[in-house]
Amino acid sequence: MIDLLDRWSVDRPLVLALFVLSLFGIALIYSAGQVYIPNPVTADAWIRQCVWFLIALIAFSMIARVPLRWIEWVAGPAYVVSVVLLAVTLVIGEGRGTATGVKSWLSIGPVGFQPAEVAKLATILALAQLLSARESALMSLRELVAPGSLVALPLALVMLQPDLGTAMAFVGILFAMLYWAATPVWLLMLVASPVLGLFLAYDTRVWSVYILFVIGFLVLYRYKLFLFESVAVVLANFATATLSGPLWNSLAPYQRNRILVYLNPEVDPRGAGYQVIQSKVAVGSGEFWGQGFTSGSQKRLDFLPEQHTDFIFSVVGEELGFVGTTLAILAFGYVLTRLVRLAARAESPFAGLVLLGIFGAWLVHIFVNIGMTVGVVPITGIPLPFVSYGGTFLLMSWVAVAIAVRVAHERA
Amino acid sequence: MSVHQHHLRAQRAMGAYVVTSLILGALVVSFFRIQVLSSEDWVLRAASNRIRTLPVPAPRGTIYDRNGEIIADNVPGYSVTVLPGPIDSVRATLARMSEHMDLPPERIEQIVARLRRFGREVVIDSDADFEVVSALEERRTDFPGIYVDMRPRRRYLLSEAGGHVTGYVGEVTASELATPTFPDSAYDAGMIVGKIGIERQYERALQGQQGIRYVEFDARGRIVGDFAGVETRPAVPGRDLYLNIDMHLQEWVHEIFPDSMSGALVALDPEDGGVLALYSAPGYDPNLFIGGIDDETWALLNNDERKPLFDRAVLGRYAPASTWKLASAGIALDLGVVTPDEVMPEPCTGSWYWGNRSWGCWNRQGHGYNNLAQAIGNSCDVYFYQLGLRVGLGRLIERSTQIGFDKRCGVDLPQESRGEFPDAPAWYERQFGYRPTEGEALNLAIGQGPNAQTPLKMAQFYVALARDGSAPAPSIARDAPVGSGWELDLAPEHIAALREGLRRVTAPGGTAHFGTALEYWDVFGKTGTGQNTLSVRGEAKDHAWFAGLAGPPGEPPEIVVVALVEYGESGGQVAAPLVAKTADFYLRRKYGIPTVQVQTYREHIMTGPVPAWYRERFPQARRVAPEPTPIPPPTLPIGSLIPRDTLPAGGR
């Protein structure tokens, strides 16, 4: 029996942990539907999630058994198809559920799915192929252009939807995989520096210190980069700093509000700050032991925004308390480190890169989703893997698990 | 360097572990701060998030009449309230509600403005129809922030007959809240308070104490239920109030008062000054004001030329005319300048020459030699001119102000007019710019001159005649703090002489006999014909007064009634029957005799033969058919203002 389970799961610790997290998610979705004034849509969400979980497990069982060559073979075409789908989505996509204003869904008959979810996996596979084909590490900015562009294309399409949360997942994928491909950390930091500069530019003095630091680094380690690359980094920094003002002004008021509210939710407690405040009230009133499963008062009274999807972790906080949130975070921590561990043990470079890609995507999802429930991260509509309500998202997460365990246990 | 090198992979894996631990560690720290370190703040915040306090209006005290019958009580009513919320969504909700109830855009803006100003719930309709309530309840989810509750709703059983006594209640205004009458400790915006009349006078007692209800709301402002954790503070009902008013008497007065006429009628209990009936015609129905009077009705009441909202009994001031001669007589007896049997040296020849001018009596035929009672019975002006001279202007003013003709009675109502009367001879200089001569005493003595009194004041004065010369302040509530009355120092024989004068007025041959002769009771009284600004110019008739005392024959009076009929012309024919019918109704009920519609002698002979009791009671009377024209046609002058006729006044 144990043997059978082992064979089915391929990687028992990872799959078992995620199986438990998925059940935990269903329980929370059920709880999220328990409100004083019932809403038929959210009340039955947990049943639909159960069905999707079964579908996801079936998909997992099959994909975890396909030959590795198939996966490698499908990477390129899948990437092309998903980019096309993303482009199509921009035209005929529709908004759904929690984000009606965002065109991120495609419908095929009665079933809808988000091409971005497919694109994440396809991008991971394509990037893993690209990077594993190299013999040496990426040591210069010029060498980063190809992998960077590979990710930038779907990222840009997702940004246009606009879905900032998923776009951030692509960034996570890129950096995690480049890191695993032995790209020097200082090089990654130089790449990231213009983005950091964009935010620091709100205060000229802070930015001035920062740019001096960047230039000093480039001068000190001038032998590591071509001159034009150094110049490009500096120019990019100046460009983003200059653009930060106009960029800020070009933001829609609600987007600006989200950033301001991140800095201080109380500036708009009934508007943009409402969600963070209500979420923090729920989490805080959970205290150490929580108010008990299904009995969170903020949740029951509908104060929690999107409590079965984006803010499901607030339900954890309110009903299961600090004990619950810590255990859940630890569970996610276990899953993430398990991915790294598998990557370190994997015999093929492709496998390690795929695992780190998945790691990067999930890390962003987990950090952003959980972080926003306590105001650590600005609010972006991004679900919590395996826990948030959402059929195709759960399915694609399990497909990712299947690929992860498949590549991790391939004997070269 | 290569991706595939084993030691590098281990190094990179370690880096990934560190990054993961830092990020997840940061999350755990954040949760620790919120859920453990500052959790108390958030728990508190969660409570204030969803628990709101709502006022529970206290049932207002019931108002009973002297026989324990209900004059004003509460019936269940529905009130629709909106809670503060985001202005736009409140506006949208109210707009949706306007499909189900009368809620014009101006009213919505008014409500929104009040929500902004007070930041607390605002009552949209304190007396909603049941259909509206059920429509709102059916679509509860469409109306977030709206709650409907049962509230006691005031009901006035006397309706139009008692509007001026009870007054009415309404929502407290911001300016009222700023006054000490409505201290912050007991009053909040949105409360229903007494606006006028008894409701206002005894507001604090009737109000009770508003309770508090802790209600749990969901995020959309829908009530989930009463919050279990905190004890709701129950409302303390207002104290009941017992009045001296006789409810049936009040209704009777309303019934008998001619619909076409304006005026007032006051009935007092001479024993304690209790107000048995206080009526002002035309009246208004206080029930119209419950739940907020609509603009149309308000305009109708407010623009009505007959001023139905004006309480003539306590606010209207009229020249008291001959009814005031009793005051002159009382003062003269009190001072000892005349004795009851004394005949004035100069006979009445229809006029009297004094101070280089002729002073006329109303009766140009003259009354000859009169003693006090005869002079009262004949209302002889010439007698009273001489009486006034004996008293003298200074003393007349001094004693009149001591009795309180320049003051209020002190009745327990929020508003009362002060009597208009000179408070000193210097008053003339201030008012008119001349030094008064003794001739002013002649005018004052017959009820003329600068003298205007409320019907209530005159009733209080006649209470003194029904008693021993003292008169307590009239009180509407049974245990009202008794205001200081006043006292005329009159010997019993003086009282007897004054009453004898009054008796002559209603005795056979007297001017008010036919309308006041009753089967069971003696009615003594004095007519008055008060000139007013319009009647002086010949544009309208004079005001008709009658002040009467009534009781079982040979017994002290048990009820004092004063009636004033504006432009009624004849005190004897118009005002006196009202007084007699009021007294008859009251005394019949008091003594357990069935009440009847046909009461006075005149009513009897207008509808049938001379009743048997009349011959028994008035054997000396000759059978004389009374003069016709019992009730004059409506003579309301166009454009008359609130009657506040002070000068000049005449007596008959």
XYZ file of C-alpha atoms in Angstrom, chain B residues 56-399:
344
model
C -34.225 52.571 21.507
C -36.833 55.283 21.900
C -38.576 55.200 25.229
C -42.348 54.941 25.092
C -43.676 58.358 25.964
C -45.750 58.629 29.098
C -49.493 58.303 28.641
C -51.574 61.386 29.276
C -54.781 60.764 31.212
C -57.654 63.074 31.937
C -59.055 63.733 35.414
C -61.159 60.566 35.250
C -58.286 58.329 34.149
C -59.333 58.254 30.518
C -56.613 58.343 27.925
C -55.999 61.597 26.118
C -52.714 60.665 24.462
C -51.039 57.281 24.208
C -48.698 55.313 21.971
C -49.470 52.827 19.271
C -46.889 50.730 17.458
C -45.478 52.496 14.460
C -42.728 51.746 11.995
C -39.746 53.932 11.570
C -37.279 53.757 8.691
C -33.726 54.813 9.481
C -30.606 55.144 7.399
C -27.187 54.552 8.908
C -24.164 56.594 7.993
C -22.046 55.134 5.236
C -20.201 56.145 2.092
C -22.198 59.091 0.792
C -22.490 57.812 -2.760
C -23.828 54.446 -1.771
C -26.273 56.006 0.691
C -27.497 58.264 -2.077
C -27.902 55.307 -4.416
C -29.782 53.356 -1.770
C -32.134 56.253 -1.073
C -32.730 56.678 -4.779
C -33.727 53.024 -5.005
C -35.988 53.472 -1.998
C -37.799 56.350 -3.631
C -39.458 53.763 -5.856
C -41.199 52.368 -2.808
C -41.890 55.420 -0.727
C -42.362 59.132 -1.012
C -38.778 60.352 -1.124
C -38.260 63.318 -3.426
C -34.706 64.288 -4.427
C -34.742 67.331 -2.135
C -35.535 65.100 0.818
C -32.671 62.761 -0.139
C -30.244 65.672 -0.197
C -31.574 66.807 3.155
C -30.986 63.353 4.631
C -27.498 63.141 3.150
C -26.661 66.561 4.556
C -27.791 65.468 8.011
C -25.778 62.255 7.784
C -22.736 64.344 6.983
C -23.370 66.788 9.759
C -24.227 64.441 12.592
C -22.353 61.338 11.464
C -25.069 59.171 12.954
C -28.254 57.497 11.895
C -31.026 59.640 10.458
C -34.701 58.795 10.595
C -36.139 58.896 7.092
C -39.713 58.295 8.101
C -40.737 57.975 11.714
C -44.211 56.861 10.757
C -43.907 54.631 7.731
C -46.878 52.899 6.183
C -47.057 49.177 6.547
C -46.918 48.687 2.764
C -43.688 50.672 2.580
C -42.192 48.691 5.427
C -43.067 45.348 3.907
C -41.728 46.435 0.508
C -38.423 47.419 2.106
C -38.204 44.256 4.180
C -38.862 42.071 1.153
C -35.909 43.581 -0.697
C -33.697 43.972 2.326
C -30.495 43.181 0.484
C -31.163 46.026 -1.953
C -31.154 48.528 0.861
C -27.927 48.253 2.799
C -27.681 50.609 5.734
C -31.451 50.861 6.068
C -33.170 49.485 9.067
C -36.769 49.368 10.023
C -37.912 49.124 13.582
C -41.012 49.393 15.624
C -41.308 52.599 17.500
C -44.046 53.919 19.686
C -46.085 56.396 17.730
C -48.017 59.114 19.491
C -51.775 59.173 19.220
C -54.039 61.943 20.426
C -57.513 60.716 21.143
C -58.971 64.182 21.487
C -57.838 65.047 17.965
C -58.979 68.495 17.042
C -60.800 69.059 20.324
C -57.603 68.909 22.345
C -54.830 70.046 20.024
C -54.213 73.258 21.906
C -53.987 71.469 25.250
C -51.895 68.447 24.393
C -49.754 70.099 21.752
C -47.813 67.565 19.744
C -44.444 65.895 19.412
C -41.895 66.035 16.653
C -38.243 65.402 15.964
C -35.964 67.598 18.017
C -34.264 70.267 15.956
C -30.632 71.296 16.049
C -31.518 74.687 17.480
C -33.598 73.064 20.211
C -30.682 70.816 21.102
C -28.583 73.917 21.630
C -30.923 75.130 24.381
C -30.735 74.055 28.032
C -34.244 72.601 27.741
C -32.682 69.687 25.904
C -29.419 68.900 27.703
C -26.914 66.705 25.903
C -27.071 64.201 28.717
C -30.628 63.258 27.874
C -31.168 64.263 24.269
C -29.787 63.242 20.937
C -30.513 64.237 17.408
C -33.384 62.257 15.981
C -35.324 62.005 19.213
C -39.014 62.747 19.329
C -39.796 65.501 21.790
C -42.723 67.631 22.835
C -42.988 70.675 20.665
C -45.779 72.632 22.218
C -48.585 72.397 24.733
C -48.540 69.864 27.547
C -46.179 67.654 25.545
C -43.594 70.410 25.717
C -44.363 71.580 29.231
C -43.865 68.117 30.732
C -41.351 66.942 28.135
C -38.733 65.733 30.609
C -41.189 63.608 32.571
C -43.028 62.243 29.554
C -39.864 61.511 27.614
C -38.387 58.779 29.753
C -34.891 57.622 28.971
C -33.784 56.440 25.593
C -32.284 52.959 25.632
C -29.379 51.556 23.680
C -29.350 48.512 21.511
C -26.117 46.927 20.348
C -26.595 45.601 16.894
C -24.264 43.525 14.791
C -23.931 44.634 11.210
C -22.310 42.993 8.273
C -19.993 44.805 5.911
C -22.835 45.991 3.731
C -24.681 47.579 6.599
C -27.261 44.847 6.927
C -28.404 44.016 10.429
C -27.354 40.539 11.413
C -28.886 40.607 14.844
C -28.607 41.918 18.336
C -25.116 41.582 19.670
C -25.020 38.934 22.334
C -21.905 40.049 24.142
C -23.153 43.305 25.548
C -26.251 43.898 27.568
C -28.696 46.155 25.823
C -29.681 49.096 27.955
C -33.464 49.066 27.965
C -35.408 52.220 27.478
C -37.044 53.653 30.570
C -40.627 54.578 29.702
C -41.731 58.125 30.335
C -43.862 58.939 33.346
C -47.606 59.012 32.906
C -49.291 62.328 33.326
C -52.701 62.994 34.830
C -54.477 66.153 33.813
C -57.246 68.139 35.409
C -58.850 68.246 31.987
C -62.150 66.452 31.628
C -61.768 64.794 28.267
C -65.493 64.525 27.594
C -66.049 68.098 28.581
C -63.297 69.167 26.219
C -64.950 67.217 23.415
C -68.307 68.696 24.326
C -66.954 72.214 24.077
C -65.519 71.387 20.694
C -68.910 70.096 19.652
C -70.953 73.078 20.807
C -68.592 75.808 19.725
C -69.994 77.212 16.487
C -67.851 75.992 13.617
C -68.040 79.324 11.866
C -66.733 81.246 14.841
C -63.324 81.763 16.312
C -62.759 82.159 19.993
C -61.889 80.432 23.190
C -63.473 78.757 26.155
C -61.878 78.088 29.510
C -63.434 76.054 32.299
C -61.794 76.019 35.712
C -62.480 74.126 38.883
C -62.799 76.812 41.561
C -61.702 74.393 44.233
C -58.094 74.172 43.095
C -57.814 76.159 39.894
C -57.639 72.966 37.866
C -58.302 73.468 34.180
C -61.345 71.396 33.245
C -61.402 72.471 29.630
C -59.233 74.750 27.589
C -60.447 75.245 24.107
C -59.482 77.500 21.269
C -61.463 77.630 18.056
C -60.675 76.753 15.415
C -58.574 73.875 16.650
C -56.203 71.589 14.822
C -55.592 67.890 14.947
C -52.209 67.223 16.604
C -52.137 63.782 14.980
C -51.301 65.570 11.733
C -47.887 66.400 13.158
C -46.926 62.847 14.048
C -44.198 61.515 11.815
C -43.595 64.982 10.460
C -46.351 67.068 8.988
C -46.372 67.228 5.220
C -45.758 70.581 3.602
C -49.197 70.815 2.115
C -51.033 70.357 5.401
C -48.615 72.664 7.143
C -49.199 75.379 4.585
C -52.923 74.880 4.930
C -52.793 75.270 8.708
C -50.300 78.069 8.644
C -51.958 80.160 5.976
C -55.482 79.690 7.255
C -56.816 83.159 8.000
C -58.550 81.848 11.076
C -55.176 80.867 12.563
C -56.051 77.392 13.878
C -52.567 77.017 15.368
C -53.037 80.100 17.542
C -54.177 79.226 21.026
C -56.644 81.991 21.740
C -57.344 80.781 25.279
C -53.871 81.550 26.589
C -52.260 83.654 23.875
C -55.115 85.767 22.567
C -55.559 89.087 24.326
C -58.875 90.823 24.167
C -60.335 93.916 25.767
C -62.174 92.398 28.737
C -64.869 95.056 28.591
C -67.644 94.744 31.143
C -66.427 91.445 32.483
C -63.733 93.527 34.098
C -66.216 95.637 36.074
C -66.162 92.891 38.671
C -62.473 93.580 39.158
C -63.184 97.284 39.731
C -65.921 96.363 42.115
C -63.724 93.877 43.966
C -60.939 96.392 44.343
C -63.334 99.052 45.562
C -64.820 96.685 48.153
C -61.358 95.555 49.149
C -60.296 99.163 49.686
C -63.561 99.964 51.456
C -64.392 102.919 49.238
C -67.850 101.511 48.577
C -70.118 99.212 50.525
C -72.401 96.674 48.915
C -75.593 98.470 49.770
C -74.383 101.946 49.084
C -76.063 103.781 46.256
C -73.888 106.096 44.206
C -74.874 109.706 44.816
C -75.321 110.545 41.173
C -77.999 108.592 39.335
C -77.425 107.250 35.870
C -79.222 109.337 33.318
C -77.610 107.726 30.332
C -74.530 109.840 30.689
C -72.481 111.597 33.295
C -70.697 114.902 33.231
C -67.271 114.948 34.722
C -64.071 116.800 34.045
C -65.403 119.063 31.320
C -66.836 116.274 29.275
C -69.748 113.905 29.124
C -69.200 110.236 29.908
C -71.836 108.020 28.379
C -73.521 104.913 29.694
C -74.194 102.164 27.225
C -77.853 102.553 27.950
C -78.890 106.031 26.909
C -82.127 105.532 28.861
C -80.150 105.501 32.078
C -80.302 103.198 35.085
C -81.213 105.606 37.828
C -79.928 104.955 41.319
C -78.042 101.680 41.637
C -76.357 99.857 44.421
C -73.381 97.598 43.618
C -75.331 94.482 42.710
C -77.780 96.479 40.635
C -74.959 98.239 38.889
C -73.365 94.927 38.010
C -76.677 93.517 36.869
C -77.295 96.555 34.689
C -73.617 96.887 33.811
C -74.133 100.559 34.570
C -71.204 102.607 33.362
C -72.159 105.715 35.300
C -72.018 103.790 38.603
C -68.573 102.484 37.755
C -67.271 105.902 36.679
C -67.998 107.104 40.167
C -66.549 103.956 41.678
C -63.390 104.445 39.619
C -63.028 108.013 40.858
C -63.331 106.864 44.445
C -60.627 104.271 43.995
C -58.406 106.678 42.118
C -56.087 105.900 39.233
C -53.027 105.152 41.339
C -54.769 102.700 43.605
C -56.704 101.110 40.775
C -53.478 100.400 38.946
C -51.714 99.279 42.069
C -54.408 96.819 43.101
